[in-house]
mmCIF file of C-alpha atoms and ligand atoms in Angstrom:
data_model
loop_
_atom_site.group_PDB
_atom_site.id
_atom_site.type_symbol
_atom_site.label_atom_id
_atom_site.label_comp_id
_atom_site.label_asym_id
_atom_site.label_seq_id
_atom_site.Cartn_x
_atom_site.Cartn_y
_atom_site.Cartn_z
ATOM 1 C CA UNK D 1 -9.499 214.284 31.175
ATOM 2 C CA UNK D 2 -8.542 210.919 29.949
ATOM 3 C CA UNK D 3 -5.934 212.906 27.258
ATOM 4 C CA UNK D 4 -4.339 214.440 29.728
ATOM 5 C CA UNK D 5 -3.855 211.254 31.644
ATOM 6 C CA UNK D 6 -2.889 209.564 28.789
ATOM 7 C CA UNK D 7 -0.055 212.128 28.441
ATOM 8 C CA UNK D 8 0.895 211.600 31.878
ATOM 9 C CA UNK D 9 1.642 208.373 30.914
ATOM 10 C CA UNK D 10 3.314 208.443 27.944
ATOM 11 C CA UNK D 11 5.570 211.544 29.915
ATOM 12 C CA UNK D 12 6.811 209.395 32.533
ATOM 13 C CA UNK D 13 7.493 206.471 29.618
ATOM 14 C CA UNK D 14 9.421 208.924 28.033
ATOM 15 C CA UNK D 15 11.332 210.189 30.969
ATOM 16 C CA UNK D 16 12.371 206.269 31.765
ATOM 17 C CA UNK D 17 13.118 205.723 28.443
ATOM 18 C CA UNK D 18 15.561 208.577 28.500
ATOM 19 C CA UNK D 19 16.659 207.659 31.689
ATOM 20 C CA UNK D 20 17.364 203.615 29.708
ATOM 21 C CA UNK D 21 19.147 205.637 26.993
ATOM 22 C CA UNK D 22 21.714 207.604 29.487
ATOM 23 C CA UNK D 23 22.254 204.232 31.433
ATOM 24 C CA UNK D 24 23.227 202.439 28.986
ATOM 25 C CA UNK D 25 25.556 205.151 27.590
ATOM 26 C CA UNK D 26 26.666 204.706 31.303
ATOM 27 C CA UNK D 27 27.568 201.826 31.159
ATOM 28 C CA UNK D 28 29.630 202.334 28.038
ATOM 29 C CA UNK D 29 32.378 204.191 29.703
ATOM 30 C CA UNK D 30 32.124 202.175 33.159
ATOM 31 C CA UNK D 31 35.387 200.211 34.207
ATOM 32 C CA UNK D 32 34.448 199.457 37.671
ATOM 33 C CA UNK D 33 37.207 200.712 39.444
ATOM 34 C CA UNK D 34 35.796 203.872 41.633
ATOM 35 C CA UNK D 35 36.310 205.217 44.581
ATOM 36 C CA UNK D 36 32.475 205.134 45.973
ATOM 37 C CA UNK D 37 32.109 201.361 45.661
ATOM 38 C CA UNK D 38 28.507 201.118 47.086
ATOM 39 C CA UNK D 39 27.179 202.876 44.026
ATOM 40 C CA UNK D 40 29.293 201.591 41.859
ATOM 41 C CA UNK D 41 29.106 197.787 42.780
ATOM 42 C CA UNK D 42 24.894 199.064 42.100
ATOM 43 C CA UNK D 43 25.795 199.880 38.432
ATOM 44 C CA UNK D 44 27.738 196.990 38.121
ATOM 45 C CA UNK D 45 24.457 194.641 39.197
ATOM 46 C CA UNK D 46 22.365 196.302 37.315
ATOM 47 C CA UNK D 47 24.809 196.794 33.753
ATOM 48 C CA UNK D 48 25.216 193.113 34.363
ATOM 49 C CA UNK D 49 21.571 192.427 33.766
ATOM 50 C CA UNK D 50 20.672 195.285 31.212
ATOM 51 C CA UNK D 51 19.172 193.698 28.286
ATOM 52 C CA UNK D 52 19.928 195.575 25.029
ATOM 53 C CA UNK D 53 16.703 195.025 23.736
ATOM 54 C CA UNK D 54 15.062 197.118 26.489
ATOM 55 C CA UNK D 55 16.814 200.026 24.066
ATOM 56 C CA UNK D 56 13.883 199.757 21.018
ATOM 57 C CA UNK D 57 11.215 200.161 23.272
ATOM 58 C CA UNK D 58 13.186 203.417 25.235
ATOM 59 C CA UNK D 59 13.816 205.327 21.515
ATOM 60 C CA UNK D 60 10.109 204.169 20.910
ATOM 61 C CA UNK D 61 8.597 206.188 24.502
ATOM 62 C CA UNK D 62 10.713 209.038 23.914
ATOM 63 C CA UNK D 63 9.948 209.313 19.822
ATOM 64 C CA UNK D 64 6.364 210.377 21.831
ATOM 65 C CA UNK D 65 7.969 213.413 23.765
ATOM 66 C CA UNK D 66 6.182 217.039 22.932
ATOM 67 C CA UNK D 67 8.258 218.786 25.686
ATOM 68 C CA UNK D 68 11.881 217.899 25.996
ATOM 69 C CA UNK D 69 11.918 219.989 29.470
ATOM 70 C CA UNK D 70 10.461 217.415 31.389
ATOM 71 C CA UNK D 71 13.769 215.156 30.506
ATOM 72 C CA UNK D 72 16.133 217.894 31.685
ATOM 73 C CA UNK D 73 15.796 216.314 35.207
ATOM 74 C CA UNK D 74 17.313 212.964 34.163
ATOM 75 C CA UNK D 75 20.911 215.155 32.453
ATOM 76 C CA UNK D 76 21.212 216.608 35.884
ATOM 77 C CA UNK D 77 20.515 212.751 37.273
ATOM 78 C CA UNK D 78 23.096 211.490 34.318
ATOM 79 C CA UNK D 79 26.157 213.916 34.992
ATOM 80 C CA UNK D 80 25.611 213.748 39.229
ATOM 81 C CA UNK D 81 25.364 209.978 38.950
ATOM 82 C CA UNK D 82 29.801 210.213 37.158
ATOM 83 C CA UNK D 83 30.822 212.343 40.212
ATOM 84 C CA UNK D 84 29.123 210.321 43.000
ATOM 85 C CA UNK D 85 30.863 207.559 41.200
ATOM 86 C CA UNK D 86 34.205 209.825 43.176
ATOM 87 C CA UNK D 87 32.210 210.970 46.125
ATOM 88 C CA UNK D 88 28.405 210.273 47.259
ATOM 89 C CA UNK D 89 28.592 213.830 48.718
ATOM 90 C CA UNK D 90 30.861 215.162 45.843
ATOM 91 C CA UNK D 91 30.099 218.432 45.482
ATOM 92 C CA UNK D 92 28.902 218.632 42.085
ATOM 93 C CA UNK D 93 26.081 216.665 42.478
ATOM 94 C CA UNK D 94 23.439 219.267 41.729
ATOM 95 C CA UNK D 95 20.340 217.413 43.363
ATOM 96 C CA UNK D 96 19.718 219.148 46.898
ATOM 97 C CA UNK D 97 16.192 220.611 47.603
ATOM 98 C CA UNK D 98 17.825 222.746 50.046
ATOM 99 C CA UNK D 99 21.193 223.461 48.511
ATOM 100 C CA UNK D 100 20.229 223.152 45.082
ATOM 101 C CA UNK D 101 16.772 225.026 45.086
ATOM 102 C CA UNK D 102 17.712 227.357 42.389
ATOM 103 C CA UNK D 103 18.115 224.287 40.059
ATOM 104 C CA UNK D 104 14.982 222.629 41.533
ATOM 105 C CA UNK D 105 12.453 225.545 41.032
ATOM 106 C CA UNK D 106 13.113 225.175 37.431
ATOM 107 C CA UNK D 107 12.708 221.620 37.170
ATOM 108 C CA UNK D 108 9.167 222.437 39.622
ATOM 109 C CA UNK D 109 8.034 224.966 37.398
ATOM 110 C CA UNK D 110 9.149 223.151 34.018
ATOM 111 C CA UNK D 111 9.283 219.562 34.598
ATOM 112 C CA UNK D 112 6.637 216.638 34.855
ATOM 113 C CA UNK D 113 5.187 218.437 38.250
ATOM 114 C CA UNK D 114 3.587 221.060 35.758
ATOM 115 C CA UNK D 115 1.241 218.415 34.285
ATOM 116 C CA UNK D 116 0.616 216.742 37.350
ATOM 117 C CA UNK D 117 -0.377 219.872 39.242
ATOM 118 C CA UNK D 118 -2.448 220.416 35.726
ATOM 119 C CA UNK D 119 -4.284 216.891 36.268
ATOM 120 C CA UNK D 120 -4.816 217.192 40.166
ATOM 121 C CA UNK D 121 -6.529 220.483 39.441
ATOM 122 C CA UNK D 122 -8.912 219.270 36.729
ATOM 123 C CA UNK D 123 -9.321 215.405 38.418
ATOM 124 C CA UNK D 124 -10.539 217.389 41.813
ATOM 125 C CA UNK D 125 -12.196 220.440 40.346
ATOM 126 C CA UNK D 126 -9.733 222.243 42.423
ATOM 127 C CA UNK D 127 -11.751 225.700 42.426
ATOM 128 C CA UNK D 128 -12.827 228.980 44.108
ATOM 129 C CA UNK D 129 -13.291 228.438 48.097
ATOM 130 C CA UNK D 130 -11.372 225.316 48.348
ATOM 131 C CA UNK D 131 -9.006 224.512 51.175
ATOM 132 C CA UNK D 132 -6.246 222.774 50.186
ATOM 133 C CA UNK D 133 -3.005 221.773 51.913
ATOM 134 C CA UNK D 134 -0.377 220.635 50.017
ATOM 135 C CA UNK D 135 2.743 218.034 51.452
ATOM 136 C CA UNK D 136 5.945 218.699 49.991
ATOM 137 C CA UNK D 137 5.146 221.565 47.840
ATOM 138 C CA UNK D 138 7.815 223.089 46.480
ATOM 139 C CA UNK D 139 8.605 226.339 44.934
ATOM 140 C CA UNK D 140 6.111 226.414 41.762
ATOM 141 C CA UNK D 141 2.691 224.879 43.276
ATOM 142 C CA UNK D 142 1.608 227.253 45.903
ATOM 143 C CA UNK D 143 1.204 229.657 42.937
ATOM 144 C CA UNK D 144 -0.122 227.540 40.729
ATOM 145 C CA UNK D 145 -3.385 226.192 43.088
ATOM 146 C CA UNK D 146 -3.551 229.445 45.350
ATOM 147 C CA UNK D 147 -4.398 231.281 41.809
ATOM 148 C CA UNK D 148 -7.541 228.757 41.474
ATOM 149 C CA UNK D 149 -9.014 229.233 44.866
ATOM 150 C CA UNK D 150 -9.880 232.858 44.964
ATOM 151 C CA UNK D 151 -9.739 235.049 47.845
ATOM 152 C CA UNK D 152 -12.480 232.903 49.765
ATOM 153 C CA UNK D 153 -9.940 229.822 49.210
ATOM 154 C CA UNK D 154 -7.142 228.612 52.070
ATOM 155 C CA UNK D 155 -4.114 226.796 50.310
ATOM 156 C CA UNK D 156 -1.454 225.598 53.044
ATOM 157 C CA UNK D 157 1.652 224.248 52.116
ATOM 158 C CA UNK D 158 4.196 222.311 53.851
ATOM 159 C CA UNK D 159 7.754 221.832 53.180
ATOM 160 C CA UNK D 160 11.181 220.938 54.744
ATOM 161 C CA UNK D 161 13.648 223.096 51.949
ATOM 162 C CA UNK D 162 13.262 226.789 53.656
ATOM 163 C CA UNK D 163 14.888 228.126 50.383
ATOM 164 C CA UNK D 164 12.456 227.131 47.815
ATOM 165 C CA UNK D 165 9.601 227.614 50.631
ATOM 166 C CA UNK D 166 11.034 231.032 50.110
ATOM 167 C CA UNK D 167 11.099 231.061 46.581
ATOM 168 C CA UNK D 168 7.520 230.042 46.678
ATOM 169 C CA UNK D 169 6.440 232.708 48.998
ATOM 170 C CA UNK D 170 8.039 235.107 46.579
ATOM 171 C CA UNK D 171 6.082 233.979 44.058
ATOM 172 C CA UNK D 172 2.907 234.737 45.819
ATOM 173 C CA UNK D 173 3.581 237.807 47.024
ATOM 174 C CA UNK D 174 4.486 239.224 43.778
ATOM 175 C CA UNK D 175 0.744 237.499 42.158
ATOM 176 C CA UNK D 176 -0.677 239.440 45.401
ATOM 177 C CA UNK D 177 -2.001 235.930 46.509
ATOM 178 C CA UNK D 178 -0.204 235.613 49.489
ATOM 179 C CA UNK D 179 -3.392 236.225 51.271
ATOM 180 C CA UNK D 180 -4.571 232.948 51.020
ATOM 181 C CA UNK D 181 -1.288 231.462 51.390
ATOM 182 C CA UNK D 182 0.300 229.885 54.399
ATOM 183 C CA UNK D 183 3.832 228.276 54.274
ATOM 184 C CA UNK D 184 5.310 226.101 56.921
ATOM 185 C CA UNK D 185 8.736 225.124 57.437
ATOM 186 C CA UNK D 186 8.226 221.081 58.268
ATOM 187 C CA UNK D 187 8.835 217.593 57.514
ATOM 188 C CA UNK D 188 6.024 216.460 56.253
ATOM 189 C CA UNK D 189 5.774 213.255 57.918
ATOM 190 C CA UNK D 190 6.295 215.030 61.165
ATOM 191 C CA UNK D 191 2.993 215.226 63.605
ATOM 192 C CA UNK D 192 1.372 218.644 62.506
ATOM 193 C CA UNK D 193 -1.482 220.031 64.193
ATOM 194 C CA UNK D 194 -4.196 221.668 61.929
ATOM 195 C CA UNK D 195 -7.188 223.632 63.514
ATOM 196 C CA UNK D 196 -9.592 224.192 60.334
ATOM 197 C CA UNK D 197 -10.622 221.005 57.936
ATOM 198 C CA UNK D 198 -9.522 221.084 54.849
ATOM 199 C CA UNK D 199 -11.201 219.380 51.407
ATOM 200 C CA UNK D 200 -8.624 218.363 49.509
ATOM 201 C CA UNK D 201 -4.547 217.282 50.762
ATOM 202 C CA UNK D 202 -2.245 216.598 47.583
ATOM 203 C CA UNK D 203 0.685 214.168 47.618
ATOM 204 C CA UNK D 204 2.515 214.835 44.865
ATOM 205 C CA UNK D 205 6.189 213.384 44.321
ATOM 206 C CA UNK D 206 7.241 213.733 47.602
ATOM 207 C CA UNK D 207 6.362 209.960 49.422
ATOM 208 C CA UNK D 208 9.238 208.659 48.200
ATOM 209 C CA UNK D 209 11.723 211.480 50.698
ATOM 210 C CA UNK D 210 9.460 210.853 53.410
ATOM 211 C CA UNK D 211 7.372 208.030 55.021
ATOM 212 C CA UNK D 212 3.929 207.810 53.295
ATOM 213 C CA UNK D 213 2.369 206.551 56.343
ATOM 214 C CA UNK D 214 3.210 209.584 58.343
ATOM 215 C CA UNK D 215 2.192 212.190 55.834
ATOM 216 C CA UNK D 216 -1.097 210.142 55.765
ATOM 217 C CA UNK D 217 -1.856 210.345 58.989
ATOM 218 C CA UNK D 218 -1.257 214.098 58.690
ATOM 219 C CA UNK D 219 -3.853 214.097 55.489
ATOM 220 C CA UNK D 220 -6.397 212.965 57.611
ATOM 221 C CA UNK D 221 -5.951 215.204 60.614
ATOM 222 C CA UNK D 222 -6.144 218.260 58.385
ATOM 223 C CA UNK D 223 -9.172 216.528 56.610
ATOM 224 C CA UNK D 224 -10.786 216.152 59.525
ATOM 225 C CA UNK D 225 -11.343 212.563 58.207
ATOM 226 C CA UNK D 226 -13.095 213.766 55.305
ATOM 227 C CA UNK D 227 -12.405 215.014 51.644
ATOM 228 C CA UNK D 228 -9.651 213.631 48.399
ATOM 229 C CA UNK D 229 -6.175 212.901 48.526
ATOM 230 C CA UNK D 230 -4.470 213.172 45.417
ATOM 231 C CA UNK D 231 -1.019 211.272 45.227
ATOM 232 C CA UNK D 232 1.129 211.099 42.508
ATOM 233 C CA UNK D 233 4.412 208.974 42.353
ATOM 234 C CA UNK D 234 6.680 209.391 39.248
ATOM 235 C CA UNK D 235 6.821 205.441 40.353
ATOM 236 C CA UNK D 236 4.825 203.175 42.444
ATOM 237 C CA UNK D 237 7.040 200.179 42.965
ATOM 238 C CA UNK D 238 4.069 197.238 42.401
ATOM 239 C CA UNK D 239 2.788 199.062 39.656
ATOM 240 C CA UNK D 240 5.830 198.669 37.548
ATOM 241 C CA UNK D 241 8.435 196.878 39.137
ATOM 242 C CA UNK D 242 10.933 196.808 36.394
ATOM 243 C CA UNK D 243 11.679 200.522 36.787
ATOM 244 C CA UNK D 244 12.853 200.075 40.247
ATOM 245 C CA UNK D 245 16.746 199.831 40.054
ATOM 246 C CA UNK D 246 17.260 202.422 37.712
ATOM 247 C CA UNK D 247 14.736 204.771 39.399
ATOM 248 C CA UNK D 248 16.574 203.823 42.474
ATOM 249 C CA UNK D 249 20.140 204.119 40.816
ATOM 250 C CA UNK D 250 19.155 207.630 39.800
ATOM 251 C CA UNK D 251 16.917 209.290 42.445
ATOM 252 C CA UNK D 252 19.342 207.585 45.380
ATOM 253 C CA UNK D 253 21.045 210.745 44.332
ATOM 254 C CA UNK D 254 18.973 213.088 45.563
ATOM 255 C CA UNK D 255 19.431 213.736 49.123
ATOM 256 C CA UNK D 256 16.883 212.528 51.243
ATOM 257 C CA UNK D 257 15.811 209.644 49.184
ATOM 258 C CA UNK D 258 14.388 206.713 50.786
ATOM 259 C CA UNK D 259 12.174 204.798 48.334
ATOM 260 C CA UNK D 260 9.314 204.729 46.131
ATOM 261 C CA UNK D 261 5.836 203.708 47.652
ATOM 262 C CA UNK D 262 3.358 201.216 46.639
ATOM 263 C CA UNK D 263 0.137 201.079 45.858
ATOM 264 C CA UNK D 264 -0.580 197.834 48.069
ATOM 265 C CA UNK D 265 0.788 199.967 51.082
ATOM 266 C CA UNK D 266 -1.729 202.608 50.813
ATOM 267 C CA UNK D 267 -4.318 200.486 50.561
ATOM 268 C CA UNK D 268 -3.162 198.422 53.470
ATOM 269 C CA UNK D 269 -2.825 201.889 55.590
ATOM 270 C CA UNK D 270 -6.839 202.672 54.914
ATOM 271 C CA UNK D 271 -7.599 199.115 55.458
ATOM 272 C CA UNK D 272 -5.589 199.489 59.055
ATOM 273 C CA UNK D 273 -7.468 202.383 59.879
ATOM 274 C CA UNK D 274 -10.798 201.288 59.136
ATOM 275 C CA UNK D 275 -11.686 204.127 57.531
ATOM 276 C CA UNK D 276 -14.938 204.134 54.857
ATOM 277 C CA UNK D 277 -12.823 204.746 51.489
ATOM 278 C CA UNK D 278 -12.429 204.603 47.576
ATOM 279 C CA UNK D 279 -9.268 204.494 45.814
ATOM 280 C CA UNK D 280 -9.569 205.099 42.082
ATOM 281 C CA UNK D 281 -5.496 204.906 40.168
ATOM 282 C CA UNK D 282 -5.929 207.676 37.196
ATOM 283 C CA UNK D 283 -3.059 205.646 34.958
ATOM 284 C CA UNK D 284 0.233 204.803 36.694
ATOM 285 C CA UNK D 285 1.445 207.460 38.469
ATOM 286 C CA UNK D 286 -1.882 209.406 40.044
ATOM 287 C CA UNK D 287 -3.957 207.866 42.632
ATOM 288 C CA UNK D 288 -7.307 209.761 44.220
ATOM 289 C CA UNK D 289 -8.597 208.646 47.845
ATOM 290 C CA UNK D 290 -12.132 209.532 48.208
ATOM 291 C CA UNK D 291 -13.031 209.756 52.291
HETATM 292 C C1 SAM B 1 10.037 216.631 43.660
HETATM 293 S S1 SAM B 1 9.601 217.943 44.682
HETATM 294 C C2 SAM B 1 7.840 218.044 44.403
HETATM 295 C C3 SAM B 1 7.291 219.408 44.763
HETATM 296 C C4 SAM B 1 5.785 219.589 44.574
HETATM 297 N N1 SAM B 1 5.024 218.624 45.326
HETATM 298 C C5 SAM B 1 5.403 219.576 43.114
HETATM 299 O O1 SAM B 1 4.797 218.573 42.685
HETATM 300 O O2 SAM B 1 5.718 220.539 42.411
HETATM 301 C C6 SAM B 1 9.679 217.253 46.282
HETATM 302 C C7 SAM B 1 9.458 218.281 47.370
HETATM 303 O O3 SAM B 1 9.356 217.622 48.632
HETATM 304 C C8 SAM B 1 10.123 218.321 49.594
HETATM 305 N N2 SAM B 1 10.506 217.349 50.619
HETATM 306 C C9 SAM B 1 11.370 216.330 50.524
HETATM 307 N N3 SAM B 1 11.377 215.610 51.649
HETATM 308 C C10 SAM B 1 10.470 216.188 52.463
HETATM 309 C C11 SAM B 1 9.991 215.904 53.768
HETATM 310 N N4 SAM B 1 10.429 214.860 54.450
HETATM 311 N N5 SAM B 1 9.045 216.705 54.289
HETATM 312 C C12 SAM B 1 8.572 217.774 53.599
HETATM 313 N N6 SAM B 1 8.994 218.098 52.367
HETATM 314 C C13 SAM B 1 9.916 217.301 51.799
HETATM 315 C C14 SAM B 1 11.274 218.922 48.816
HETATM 316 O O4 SAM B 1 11.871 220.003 49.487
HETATM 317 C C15 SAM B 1 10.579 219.302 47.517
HETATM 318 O O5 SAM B 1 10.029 220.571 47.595
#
């Protein structure tokens, strides 16, 4: 378990450092003059304090990369972040979960979320009979945990992007597991009722579109106040604060971005609450509340 942690890791330092590399070749062609000012004036801050030695240490995280597909992300990122230099809405900015599902089930299914789904299900011995709901789940996961939970197993997901809940639902049906599957069309911070407990809610790469509070709140309801959280951020903002502005710079694309959570602002949320808890970080990016 540790390895595969490990390689979480070392994924997400190569992602940044490829996301370093394409900044700075960024900032090579920048002039400054553009019609969306707000994001460029952002660039301009941030090229004015990028330190060129930052560039070793990027080449060195992604000399570690086994699977180039989880970088593939960070082109779409790179070429969306020249045309909302024109436009913040300009069309070609490929990074909607509604109007750009197509693109995004790839990413789901190829990207980084394919290890994390890999480590929640070995961390929580995700397994046959488990009841699982799942905030912000995407097009690739309700496959991917709804095959480990048998037919005796309830996975519920919840998402706001009807087209890749449709995607999703495709999926299912054609791995005739859609009988353990239920989708629902919500925000995820939104008050949802739940009338069975569940054991396990998952988290995963979603916090930073939606208020982590609220889809807490909505953990423990369907919980019923006990079971694990898993939550995984591809960034949790105390954790390593010098990848904020260019995580910012980059995922501001993506509609629906608000920011990245912390870990101190979890923890404060339990402590609020008064709840009994543990909170164990697996590395940098995956974080397990026991209840
Ligand atoms: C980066 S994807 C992660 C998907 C999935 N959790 C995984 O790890 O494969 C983020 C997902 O959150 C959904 N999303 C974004 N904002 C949301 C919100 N406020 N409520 C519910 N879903 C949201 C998107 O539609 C998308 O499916």
């Amino acid at each position: 378990m540790m390895k595969l942690l490990h390689e979480l890791d070392a994924m997400m330092d190569s992602i940044y450092g490829y996301m370093v590399l394409k900044s700075y070749v960024f900032l090579l062609r920048f002039n400054g003059n553009y019609a969306n000012r707000d994001y460029a004036e952002r660039w301009k801050k941030y090229g004015e304090r990028f330190d060129k030695s930052v560039l070793s240490k990027a080449c060195e995280a992604l000399k570690n990369c086994r699977d180039g597909k989880i970088l593939d992300l960070v082109d779409a990122m790179d070429r969306s972040s020249y045309y909302a230099l024109i436009h913040p809405e300009h069309p070609n900015i490929t990074l909607g979960f509604i109007k750009d599902a197509d693109l995004w089930n790839l990413w789901l299914e190829s990207g980084i979320y394919r290890y994390v789904r890999r480590a929640i299900a070995e961390i929580l011995e995700i397994g046959s009979g488990d009841k699982i709901v799942d905030f912000g789940c995407g097009s690739a996961s309700p496959k991917f945990y709804s095959s480990l939970i048998g037919s005796s197993g309830l996975y519920v997901g919840i998402d706001y992007s009807k087209p890749l809940l449709n995607i999703a639902e495709k999926k299912c049906r054609n791995e005739k597991l859609i009988d353990r599957v239920r989708l629902i069309h919500s925000k995820a911070e939104s008050r949802i009722h739940f009338n069975k407990n569940y054991d396990v809610a998952i988290i995963s790469a979603v916090a930073e579109y939606s208020s982590i509070s609220g889809i807490l709140r909505n953990a423990l309801e369907a919980l019923g106040y006990e079971g694990s959280i898993a939550i995984f951020s591809e960034l949790f903002v105390d954790l390593q604060p010098e990848r904020v502005e260019l995580f910012n710079l980059y995922y501001s694309l993506i509609p629906g971005f608000r920011s990245f959570p912390s870990l101190r602002e979890i923890e404060e949320f339990f402590e609020k609450i008064g709840l009994d808890y543990s909170l164990k970080p697996y590395g940098n990016h995956l974080l397990v509340v026991q209840l």
